[in-house]
Short mmCIF file of C-alpha atoms in Angstrom, two decimals:
data_model
loop_
_atom_site.label_atom_id
_atom_site.label_comp_id
_atom_site.label_asym_id
_atom_site.label_seq_id
_atom_site.Cartn_x
_atom_site.Cartn_y
_atom_site.Cartn_z
CA MET I 1 -12.19 3.41 7.58
CA ARG I 2 -10.80 2.46 4.16
CA ARG I 3 -10.17 6.08 3.19
CA PRO I 4 -7.12 6.57 5.46
CA PHE I 5 -5.67 3.31 4.17
CA GLN I 6 -6.06 4.46 0.58
CA ILE I 7 -4.27 7.70 1.39
CA LEU I 8 -1.46 5.78 3.07
CA ARG I 9 -1.16 3.54 0.04
CA ALA I 10 -0.92 6.54 -2.25
CA ALA I 11 1.77 8.05 -0.05
CA ALA I 12 3.68 4.78 -0.02
CA VAL I 13 3.56 4.49 -3.81
CA THR I 14 4.85 8.04 -4.14
CA LEU I 15 7.75 7.35 -1.79
CA CYS I 16 8.50 4.10 -3.57
CA LEU I 17 8.74 5.97 -6.86
CA LEU I 18 11.02 8.54 -5.27
CA THR I 19 13.39 5.79 -4.13
CA ALA I 20 13.04 3.60 -7.21
CA ALA I 21 16.63 4.28 -8.21
CA THR I 22 17.84 2.24 -5.24
CA PRO I 23 17.80 -1.55 -4.94
CA ALA I 24 14.53 -3.01 -3.69
CA SER I 25 14.34 -4.46 -0.24
CA ALA I 26 15.03 -8.14 0.00
CA SER I 27 11.80 -9.62 1.14
CA ALA I 28 11.05 -13.17 2.05
CA GLY I 29 12.40 -14.45 -1.21
CA PRO I 30 14.11 -13.24 -4.34
CA SER I 31 13.44 -9.83 -5.81
CA PRO I 32 10.48 -9.81 -8.19
CA SER I 33 11.40 -10.71 -11.75
CA PRO I 34 9.65 -9.30 -14.78
CA PRO I 35 6.88 -11.53 -16.10
CA ALA I 36 7.86 -13.86 -18.90
CA SER I 37 6.13 -13.17 -22.17
CA THR I 38 3.70 -15.73 -23.51
CA THR I 39 5.87 -16.43 -26.52
CA GLY I 40 9.22 -16.20 -24.78
CA ALA I 41 8.74 -18.51 -21.82
CA GLU I 42 9.98 -21.58 -23.68
CA ALA I 43 12.90 -19.75 -25.24
CA ALA I 44 14.05 -18.47 -21.85
CA LEU I 45 14.29 -22.05 -20.54
CA ALA I 46 17.35 -23.74 -22.00
CA VAL I 47 17.13 -27.50 -21.48
CA PRO I 48 20.29 -29.65 -21.27
CA SER I 49 20.59 -32.52 -23.70
CA ASP I 50 20.30 -35.16 -20.99
CA LEU I 51 16.79 -33.94 -20.09
CA THR I 52 13.49 -33.61 -21.89
CA ALA I 53 11.06 -30.72 -21.61
CA LYS I 54 7.32 -30.71 -22.15
CA GLU I 55 5.06 -27.67 -22.03
CA VAL I 56 1.89 -28.06 -19.97
CA ASP I 57 -1.22 -25.96 -19.41
CA PHE I 58 -3.33 -26.15 -16.27
CA ARG I 59 -5.85 -24.18 -14.24
CA GLY I 60 -4.94 -22.35 -11.10
CA SER I 61 -7.12 -20.76 -8.45
CA GLY I 62 -10.29 -19.23 -9.83
CA GLY I 63 -9.77 -21.01 -13.14
CA LEU I 64 -6.75 -18.88 -14.10
CA ALA I 65 -4.97 -20.32 -17.14
CA MET I 66 -1.36 -21.11 -16.21
CA ARG I 67 1.58 -22.54 -18.12
CA GLY I 68 4.62 -24.53 -17.13
CA THR I 69 7.34 -26.91 -18.21
CA VAL I 70 7.97 -30.48 -17.07
CA LEU I 71 11.64 -31.49 -17.05
CA SER I 72 12.41 -35.21 -16.90
CA PRO I 73 15.42 -37.48 -17.44
CA ALA I 74 15.91 -38.24 -21.13
CA GLU I 75 16.35 -41.97 -20.66
CA GLY I 76 14.32 -44.50 -18.69
CA PRO I 77 11.24 -44.03 -16.57
CA ALA I 78 13.20 -43.53 -13.37
CA LYS I 79 16.40 -44.24 -11.54
CA ALA I 80 16.68 -47.79 -10.37
CA PRO I 81 15.68 -47.93 -6.72
CA ALA I 82 18.46 -48.51 -4.24
CA GLU I 83 18.87 -51.93 -2.74
CA GLY I 84 16.26 -52.61 -0.10
CA ARG I 85 13.80 -50.04 -1.43
CA ALA I 86 10.44 -51.06 -2.77
CA LYS I 87 9.26 -49.20 -5.84
CA ARG I 88 5.91 -47.59 -5.13
CA GLY I 89 4.51 -47.02 -8.55
CA PRO I 90 4.99 -47.56 -12.26
CA GLY I 91 6.69 -44.22 -12.97
CA ARG I 92 9.19 -41.77 -11.58
CA PRO I 93 8.47 -39.45 -8.65
CA GLY I 94 7.52 -35.87 -9.46
CA ILE I 95 7.91 -32.53 -7.75
CA VAL I 96 6.25 -29.15 -8.31
CA LEU I 97 8.38 -26.09 -7.56
CA VAL I 98 6.58 -23.19 -5.86
CA HIS I 99 8.18 -19.75 -6.29
CA GLY I 100 9.28 -17.29 -3.68
CA SER I 101 7.91 -13.74 -3.58
CA GLY I 102 7.21 -11.58 -6.61
CA ALA I 103 4.42 -11.11 -9.12
CA GLY I 104 4.56 -13.00 -12.41
CA VAL I 105 7.92 -14.62 -11.67
CA PRO I 106 8.85 -16.70 -14.77
CA ARG I 107 9.52 -20.41 -14.56
CA ALA I 108 13.11 -19.82 -15.72
CA LYS I 109 13.84 -18.35 -12.28
CA LEU I 110 13.90 -21.90 -10.90
CA ARG I 111 15.75 -23.48 -13.81
CA GLU I 112 18.84 -24.44 -11.79
CA GLU I 113 16.78 -26.29 -9.22
CA ALA I 114 14.61 -27.96 -11.86
CA VAL I 115 17.60 -29.22 -13.85
CA ALA I 116 19.39 -30.47 -10.74
CA PHE I 117 16.33 -32.33 -9.44
CA ALA I 118 15.51 -33.82 -12.86
CA ARG I 119 19.03 -35.20 -13.00
CA GLN I 120 18.20 -36.99 -9.74
CA GLY I 121 15.56 -38.97 -11.60
CA LEU I 122 12.55 -36.78 -10.87
CA SER I 123 10.00 -35.19 -13.18
CA VAL I 124 9.96 -31.51 -12.22
CA LEU I 125 7.20 -29.03 -13.04
CA ILE I 126 8.07 -25.33 -12.96
CA TYR I 127 5.48 -22.75 -13.92
CA ASP I 128 5.06 -19.01 -14.43
CA LYS I 129 3.74 -17.48 -11.24
CA ARG I 130 0.51 -15.53 -11.39
CA SER I 131 0.50 -11.73 -11.56
CA GLU I 132 -3.30 -11.49 -11.44
CA GLY I 133 -4.36 -10.84 -7.86
CA TYR I 134 -0.75 -10.49 -6.71
CA SER I 135 0.82 -7.11 -6.09
CA LEU I 136 2.70 -5.00 -3.56
CA PHE I 137 -0.55 -4.49 -1.67
CA ARG I 138 -2.44 -7.69 -2.39
CA ARG I 139 -1.77 -11.41 -2.38
CA SER I 140 -3.32 -14.59 -1.03
CA TYR I 141 -1.32 -17.61 0.08
CA SER I 142 -4.52 -19.63 -0.17
CA GLN I 143 -4.85 -18.63 -3.82
CA LEU I 144 -1.19 -19.48 -4.50
CA ALA I 145 -1.70 -22.87 -2.82
CA ASP I 146 -4.58 -23.64 -5.18
CA ASP I 147 -2.30 -22.71 -8.08
CA ALA I 148 0.23 -25.22 -6.77
CA LEU I 149 -2.44 -27.91 -6.48
CA GLY I 150 -3.40 -27.26 -10.10
CA ALA I 151 0.24 -27.86 -11.02
CA VAL I 152 0.29 -31.06 -8.94
CA ALA I 153 -2.74 -32.37 -10.82
CA ALA I 154 -1.06 -31.55 -14.13
CA LEU I 155 2.16 -33.35 -13.18
CA ARG I 156 0.31 -36.41 -11.84
CA SER I 157 -1.33 -36.82 -15.23
CA GLN I 158 1.93 -36.88 -17.19
CA PRO I 159 3.08 -40.14 -18.81
CA GLY I 160 5.98 -41.73 -16.97
CA VAL I 161 5.13 -40.02 -13.66
CA ASP I 162 3.95 -42.00 -10.64
CA PRO I 163 0.75 -40.17 -9.63
CA ALA I 164 1.15 -41.43 -6.07
CA GLY I 165 4.66 -39.96 -5.82
CA VAL I 166 4.20 -36.26 -6.65
CA GLY I 167 5.06 -33.67 -4.01
CA VAL I 168 5.65 -29.93 -3.67
CA TRP I 169 8.80 -27.89 -3.10
CA GLY I 170 8.36 -24.39 -1.64
CA PHE I 171 11.02 -21.72 -1.46
CA SER I 172 10.82 -18.72 0.90
CA GLU I 173 7.28 -17.37 0.37
CA GLY I 174 6.58 -20.76 -1.16
CA GLY I 175 7.44 -22.17 2.25
CA TRP I 176 4.18 -20.67 3.51
CA VAL I 177 2.29 -21.76 0.39
CA ALA I 178 3.42 -25.39 -0.02
CA PRO I 179 2.17 -26.55 3.42
CA ILE I 180 -1.24 -25.04 2.70
CA ALA I 181 -1.41 -27.07 -0.51
CA ALA I 182 -0.29 -30.24 1.29
CA SER I 183 -2.80 -29.75 4.09
CA ARG I 184 -5.62 -29.50 1.54
CA SER I 185 -4.88 -32.52 -0.61
CA ALA I 186 -3.81 -36.09 0.05
CA GLU I 187 -2.62 -36.16 -3.58
CA VAL I 188 0.50 -34.31 -2.40
CA ALA I 189 2.92 -37.10 -1.46
CA PHE I 190 5.60 -35.03 0.31
CA VAL I 191 6.75 -31.48 1.06
CA VAL I 192 10.22 -29.94 0.62
CA LEU I 193 10.77 -26.52 2.24
CA VAL I 194 13.74 -24.27 1.46
CA GLY I 195 14.43 -21.10 3.45
CA ALA I 196 11.00 -21.50 5.02
CA ASN I 197 9.51 -19.73 8.02
CA GLY I 198 7.63 -21.00 11.04
CA MET I 199 6.79 -17.40 11.96
CA PRO I 200 4.45 -14.79 10.42
CA PRO I 201 5.68 -12.85 7.36
CA LEU I 202 5.74 -9.48 9.13
CA ARG I 203 7.98 -10.79 11.90
CA GLN I 204 10.31 -12.39 9.35
CA GLN I 205 10.56 -9.27 7.21
CA THR I 206 11.09 -7.00 10.21
CA TRP I 207 13.94 -9.25 11.35
CA ALA I 208 15.53 -9.35 7.88
CA VAL I 209 15.74 -5.58 7.51
CA ALA I 210 16.83 -5.08 11.13
CA ALA I 211 19.53 -7.73 10.71
CA GLY I 212 20.73 -5.98 7.55
CA LEU I 213 20.95 -2.69 9.42
CA ARG I 214 22.87 -4.30 12.27
CA LYS I 215 25.24 -5.87 9.75
CA ALA I 216 25.85 -2.35 8.43
CA GLY I 217 26.79 -1.20 11.95
CA VAL I 218 23.49 0.39 12.96
CA SER I 219 22.13 0.08 16.51
CA GLY I 220 19.80 1.97 18.81
CA PRO I 221 16.28 3.31 18.24
CA LEU I 222 16.34 3.18 14.43
CA VAL I 223 16.65 -0.62 14.55
CA GLU I 224 14.88 -1.30 17.83
CA ARG I 225 11.90 1.05 17.49
CA ALA I 226 11.53 2.98 14.23
CA GLU I 227 12.01 0.11 11.76
CA PRO I 228 9.54 -2.33 13.39
CA ALA I 229 7.08 0.52 14.04
CA MET I 230 7.13 1.46 10.37
CA TYR I 231 6.47 -2.12 9.29
CA ARG I 232 3.56 -2.41 11.72
CA LEU I 233 2.16 0.87 10.37
CA ILE I 234 2.49 -0.37 6.79
CA ALA I 235 0.73 -3.61 7.68
CA ASP I 236 -2.05 -1.79 9.52
CA GLY I 237 -2.52 0.44 6.49
CA GLY I 238 -3.07 -2.58 4.24
CA MET I 239 0.25 -2.20 2.43
CA PHE I 240 1.81 -5.50 3.59
CA PRO I 241 -0.30 -8.46 2.44
CA GLU I 242 -0.72 -11.48 4.73
CA PRO I 243 1.30 -9.85 7.54
CA TYR I 244 0.01 -12.05 10.36
CA HIS I 245 -0.35 -15.36 8.54
CA ASP I 246 0.28 -18.02 11.18
CA PRO I 247 2.02 -21.04 9.62
CA GLY I 248 1.78 -23.08 12.83
CA PRO I 249 -1.77 -24.45 12.43
CA VAL I 250 -1.14 -25.13 8.74
CA LEU I 251 2.03 -27.10 9.46
CA ALA I 252 0.20 -28.98 12.21
CA ALA I 253 -2.31 -30.12 9.58
CA VAL I 254 0.40 -31.49 7.26
CA ARG I 255 0.46 -35.28 7.37
CA GLN I 256 2.99 -35.84 4.59
CA PRO I 257 6.74 -36.31 5.11
CA VAL I 258 8.59 -32.98 5.21
CA LEU I 259 12.18 -32.14 4.25
CA GLY I 260 13.40 -28.75 5.53
CA ILE I 261 16.51 -27.15 4.05
CA TRP I 262 18.25 -23.96 5.18
CA GLY I 263 21.50 -22.29 4.24
CA VAL I 264 23.81 -21.64 7.17
CA HIS I 265 24.11 -18.02 6.00
CA ASP I 266 20.43 -17.23 5.49
CA LEU I 267 20.07 -13.46 5.86
CA LEU I 268 16.38 -13.26 4.96
CA THR I 269 14.81 -15.69 7.43
CA PRO I 270 16.04 -16.36 10.99
CA PRO I 271 17.77 -19.73 10.38
CA GLN I 272 18.17 -20.62 14.06
CA GLU I 273 14.61 -19.81 15.09
CA ASN I 274 12.56 -21.19 12.21
CA PRO I 275 13.49 -24.90 12.18
CA PRO I 276 12.38 -25.44 15.82
CA LEU I 277 9.14 -23.57 15.09
CA VAL I 278 8.46 -25.77 12.06
CA ALA I 279 9.34 -28.94 14.00
CA ARG I 280 7.13 -27.96 16.94
CA ALA I 281 4.14 -27.32 14.67
CA LEU I 282 4.60 -30.62 12.84
CA GLU I 283 4.87 -32.56 16.08
CA GLU I 284 1.83 -30.83 17.53
CA GLY I 285 -0.05 -32.34 14.61
CA GLY I 286 1.47 -35.75 15.29
CA ASN I 287 3.87 -35.66 12.33
CA ARG I 288 7.39 -36.85 13.13
CA ARG I 289 8.25 -37.76 9.56
CA TYR I 290 10.53 -34.81 8.94
CA ALA I 291 14.20 -34.23 8.27
CA PHE I 292 16.04 -30.90 8.48
CA HIS I 293 19.44 -30.16 6.97
CA PHE I 294 21.68 -27.07 7.04
CA PHE I 295 24.13 -26.50 4.19
CA PRO I 296 27.43 -24.70 4.84
CA ASP I 297 28.43 -21.71 2.68
CA ALA I 298 24.83 -21.49 1.46
CA ASP I 299 22.36 -18.61 1.42
CA HIS I 300 18.59 -18.24 1.76
CA ALA I 301 17.93 -20.31 -1.39
CA ALA I 302 20.53 -22.98 -0.50
CA HIS I 303 22.74 -21.63 -3.30
CA ARG I 304 26.45 -21.17 -2.80
CA THR I 305 27.51 -17.82 -1.37
CA PRO I 306 31.08 -16.48 -1.16
CA ASP I 307 30.41 -13.69 1.35
CA GLY I 308 28.17 -14.94 4.13
CA GLY I 309 24.87 -14.81 2.31
CA VAL I 310 25.04 -11.38 0.65
CA THR I 311 25.79 -12.66 -2.86
CA ARG I 312 23.93 -15.61 -4.37
CA LEU I 313 25.85 -17.69 -6.89
CA PRO I 314 24.00 -19.67 -9.59
CA GLU I 315 25.25 -23.01 -8.26
CA LEU I 316 23.29 -24.96 -5.68
CA ALA I 317 25.03 -25.90 -2.45
CA PRO I 318 27.04 -29.12 -2.89
CA GLY I 319 24.89 -32.08 -1.91
CA TYR I 320 21.60 -30.17 -2.01
CA ALA I 321 20.18 -31.84 -5.13
CA ASP I 322 21.52 -35.23 -4.01
CA LEU I 323 19.73 -34.88 -0.68
CA VAL I 324 16.43 -33.99 -2.34
CA GLY I 325 16.74 -36.87 -4.80
CA SER I 326 17.62 -39.50 -2.21
CA TRP I 327 15.03 -38.26 0.30
CA VAL I 328 12.24 -38.23 -2.28
CA GLY I 329 13.32 -41.72 -3.34
CA ASP I 330 13.02 -42.91 0.25
CA VAL I 331 9.66 -41.24 0.78
CA THR I 332 8.09 -42.54 -2.42
CA ALA I 333 9.41 -46.02 -1.59
CA GLY I 334 7.59 -45.87 1.71
CA ARG I 335 10.67 -45.25 3.83
CA ALA I 336 10.23 -41.73 5.18
CA PRO I 337 12.90 -41.21 7.86
CA ALA I 338 11.98 -40.33 11.42
CA ALA I 339 12.62 -36.85 12.80
CA ARG I 340 16.25 -35.81 12.47
CA THR I 341 18.42 -32.69 11.98
CA SER I 342 21.83 -32.62 10.33
CA GLY I 343 24.46 -30.20 9.10
CA PRO I 344 26.39 -27.34 10.73
CA ALA I 345 24.70 -24.85 13.03
CA PRO I 346 23.25 -21.84 11.18
CA VAL I 347 24.54 -18.31 11.77
CA GLN I 348 22.11 -15.80 13.28
CA ASP I 349 23.46 -12.70 15.02
CA SER I 350 20.19 -11.35 16.42
CA VAL I 351 16.83 -12.75 17.46
CA SER I 352 13.52 -11.76 15.92
CA VAL I 353 10.87 -9.93 17.92
CA PRO I 354 7.09 -10.37 17.69
CA ALA I 355 5.37 -7.98 15.30
CA GLU I 356 1.92 -7.62 16.83
CA PRO I 357 -0.95 -5.56 15.41
CA PRO I 358 -0.64 -1.97 16.64
CA ALA I 359 -2.71 -0.58 19.50
CA TRP I 360 -5.32 2.04 18.63
CA TRP I 361 -3.03 4.95 19.50
CA GLU I 362 -0.33 3.73 17.12
CA SER I 363 -2.66 2.55 14.36
CA ALA I 364 -2.62 3.80 10.79
CA PRO I 365 -5.64 6.15 11.21
CA VAL I 366 -4.08 7.79 14.29
CA GLN I 367 -0.71 8.13 12.57
CA LEU I 368 -2.46 9.62 9.55
CA ALA I 369 -4.31 12.08 11.77
CA ALA I 370 -1.00 13.11 13.37
CA LEU I 371 0.51 13.56 9.91
CA VAL I 372 -2.40 15.79 8.86
CA LEU I 373 -2.04 17.85 12.07
CA PHE I 374 1.68 18.33 11.50
CA THR I 375 1.15 19.27 7.88
CA VAL I 376 -1.45 21.90 8.73
CA ALA I 377 0.31 23.20 11.85
CA PHE I 378 3.84 23.43 10.47
CA ALA I 379 2.91 24.51 6.95
CA ALA I 380 0.20 27.04 7.84
CA TYR I 381 2.54 29.27 9.86
CA PRO I 382 5.01 30.12 7.05
CA LEU I 383 2.30 30.10 4.37
CA VAL I 384 0.24 32.72 6.24
CA ALA I 385 3.38 34.80 6.68
CA LEU I 386 4.09 34.56 2.95
CA VAL I 387 0.55 35.61 2.02
CA ARG I 388 0.73 38.56 4.40
CA ARG I 389 4.03 39.68 2.94
CA LEU I 390 2.68 39.47 -0.60
CA ARG I 391 -0.28 41.62 0.50
CA GLY I 392 1.92 44.08 2.30
CA ARG I 393 0.52 43.18 5.73
CA SER I 394 3.55 41.49 7.27
CA ARG I 395 3.96 41.84 11.01
CA ARG I 396 6.62 41.08 13.52
CA PRO I 397 6.34 37.51 14.90
CA VAL I 398 5.77 36.91 18.61
CA THR I 399 9.07 35.05 18.64
CA ARG I 400 11.57 33.89 16.05
CA ALA I 401 11.41 30.48 17.71
CA ALA I 402 8.01 30.01 16.03
CA ARG I 403 9.68 30.05 12.63
CA LEU I 404 12.24 27.55 13.85
CA LEU I 405 9.48 25.33 15.22
CA ALA I 406 7.62 25.33 11.92
CA ALA I 407 10.77 24.61 9.91
CA THR I 408 12.25 21.88 12.10
CA GLY I 409 8.89 20.21 12.71
CA ALA I 410 8.09 19.94 9.01
CA ALA I 411 11.62 18.81 8.14
CA THR I 412 11.69 16.15 10.86
CA VAL I 413 8.31 14.60 10.06
CA LEU I 414 8.78 14.57 6.29
CA GLY I 415 12.44 13.56 6.47
CA SER I 416 11.77 10.73 8.92
CA PHE I 417 9.11 9.08 6.77
CA ILE I 418 11.17 9.41 3.59
CA TYR I 419 14.28 8.00 5.27
CA LEU I 420 12.41 5.13 6.92
CA PHE I 421 10.79 4.14 3.62
CA TYR I 422 14.24 4.26 2.02
CA VAL I 423 15.67 2.05 4.76
CA LEU I 424 12.86 -0.47 4.33
CA MET I 425 13.23 -0.58 0.55
CA THR I 426 17.01 -0.99 0.63
CA GLY I 427 17.13 -3.27 3.68
CA GLY I 428 17.70 -7.00 3.95
CA LYS I 429 20.97 -8.90 3.48
CA LEU I 430 23.17 -5.80 3.62
CA ALA I 431 21.39 -2.51 4.19
CA ALA I 432 22.55 0.85 2.83
CA PRO I 433 21.69 3.35 5.58
CA GLY I 434 24.46 5.77 4.61
CA PRO I 435 27.52 6.73 6.69
CA VAL I 436 27.28 5.54 10.30
CA ALA I 437 28.77 7.12 13.43
CA ALA I 438 28.43 5.65 16.93
CA GLY I 439 25.85 3.16 15.69
CA ARG I 440 23.67 5.85 14.10
CA PRO I 441 23.42 6.72 10.40
CA LEU I 442 24.38 10.37 9.93
CA ILE I 443 20.99 11.05 8.34
CA TRP I 444 19.25 9.62 11.41
CA LEU I 445 21.49 11.69 13.71
CA ALA I 446 20.52 14.80 11.73
CA LEU I 447 16.83 13.92 12.09
CA GLN I 448 17.30 13.41 15.84
CA ALA I 449 19.04 16.80 16.09
CA LEU I 450 16.12 18.40 14.23
CA ALA I 451 13.68 16.69 16.61
CA VAL I 452 15.49 18.02 19.68
CA THR I 453 15.57 21.49 18.12
CA CYS I 454 11.85 21.25 17.39
CA VAL I 455 11.09 20.42 21.03
CA ALA I 456 13.26 23.30 22.24
CA ALA I 457 11.57 25.66 19.79
CA THR I 458 8.17 24.49 21.07
CA VAL I 459 9.13 25.39 24.64
CA LEU I 460 10.46 28.82 23.60
CA THR I 461 7.40 29.54 21.46
CA ALA I 462 5.00 28.52 24.22
CA SER I 463 6.88 30.73 26.70
CA ALA I 464 6.81 33.72 24.37
CA TRP I 465 3.16 33.17 23.56
CA TYR I 466 2.28 33.02 27.27
CA ARG I 467 4.19 36.23 28.03
CA SER I 468 2.56 38.08 25.13
CA ARG I 469 -1.02 37.32 26.16
CA GLY I 470 -1.31 40.34 28.43
CA SER I 471 0.02 42.76 25.82
CA ALA I 472 -2.17 41.52 23.01
CA ASP I 473 -4.88 43.88 21.79
CA PRO I 474 -8.00 41.90 20.76
CA ALA I 475 -9.24 44.89 18.76
CA ARG I 476 -6.12 45.03 16.66
CA PRO I 477 -6.78 43.83 13.08
CA GLY I 478 -5.67 40.24 12.57
CA GLU I 479 -4.89 39.69 16.26
CA ARG I 480 -7.38 36.89 16.68
CA GLY I 481 -6.17 35.17 13.53
CA GLU I 482 -2.59 35.46 14.75
CA ARG I 483 -3.50 33.80 18.03
CA VAL I 484 -5.20 30.94 16.16
CA ARG I 485 -2.19 30.60 13.88
CA LEU I 486 0.23 30.47 16.79
CA GLY I 487 -2.04 28.19 18.81
CA LEU I 488 -2.22 25.74 15.92
CA LEU I 489 1.55 25.80 15.59
CA LEU I 490 1.94 25.09 19.32
CA ALA I 491 -0.58 22.26 19.09
CA GLY I 492 1.60 20.69 16.42
CA GLY I 493 4.70 21.19 18.55
CA VAL I 494 3.10 19.63 21.62
CA ALA I 495 1.79 16.65 19.62
CA PHE I 496 5.23 16.28 18.09
CA VAL I 497 6.81 15.29 21.43
CA PRO I 498 5.00 11.94 21.98
CA TRP I 499 5.13 11.26 18.25
CA ALA I 500 8.91 11.71 18.17
CA LEU I 501 9.31 9.57 21.28
CA TYR I 502 7.28 6.79 19.68
CA TRP I 503 9.45 6.81 16.55
CA GLY I 504 12.67 6.91 18.56
CA LEU I 505 13.73 10.35 17.40
CA LEU I 506 14.11 11.61 20.98
CA LEU I 507 15.67 8.43 22.36
CA PRO I 508 19.42 8.03 22.87
#
């Protein structure tokens, strides 16, 4: 059963290379950054004069050697606690920042957050994310959580840091990872989630790309059927790691105080749906020590955005760092606030839909089998004709509709998969589906027109084939081969009808 998946992966890589000139799809987090070099990691991290930086080494999951930087205030062990707060330990609180998606993301990616939090009196550890065991087709949130716990242990051992006051901060993909780390270790004092999800990754990603298409003016079967179907196919083929990870049970196992932060204009996670899901899971586990806040004019990362979440500015949302600093101060002083939500209501124009594992008839092996059938059926007809012509044995076709069937069938199947992969890779935030008319991209309209033509050609070819049966001479050279050739073409045409309906190509 792994062979079809390997073929699908190879096809996906090929299509990705073909569309590499276009921007990558915005997944549940920032676009992957190139790995920092071993010698250049420190140089890439400029440290303001009011902070100190210390390089640290630690072990991640599986004993992987990892490196990071601890930023701390330059003067004093910690901010003086506010009146009425009891200081918990001898040092300052600490926080480990867990990256969003991407392999080998350098620590400098989170520099703005690290500097802002350190200026709130925290010691902040940022580290280079692993690339080993993390790729487009493979990743493990459990492994990433163990990496984070390794970073927690390293920060707890630093001079001037209160070992009882070190927590984790998880952004986007890190919002799935940080709760796993917290649920595994009582050494994690608190959890901060930014742009986090209470739903599975596949559902989140399907919503993000669909929302981007709707923002670009697209509606109908491309958004409602083809896009989610393609994601489910990719996941079933093993090309979408951790697609059905359920964060609910993990969040229910978190006993530490939780601070959830979302930008009002989050275009990569459903900002109206996720906070209630996170709250419900926490409360199911008996944890009411959480606070949620929504920041206006802020995007997925709680950075400022001038255009409703499409563009991310370097600056954090006003008040974001202050909230983290004051909340961590309360928590580490033993004053975790009870459940509360604050800030303006987030903007979400469409609801997400469940992304369930496909049924057997829509699974990756069945789709691959259909693709093989179409390739053989639609390609064999013109190839045989070409060979016959080269050998001087060309013959008049039963009907010209057969040629049209072969051409439109091949063009529709190949064109649909290429276009859908392009849509997925360029989706999220603001998609680029091409010119749109009546809610349909012109390319999609052309594919639908080809699909309708293919169905019509199938009917005409079948009719001509049926009428010609009585006049066929079995003794005539090549007659049997011609019947097989035409029968195979018709089989492809007949199978094309339910396939095109499933992908929305024959739907209004």
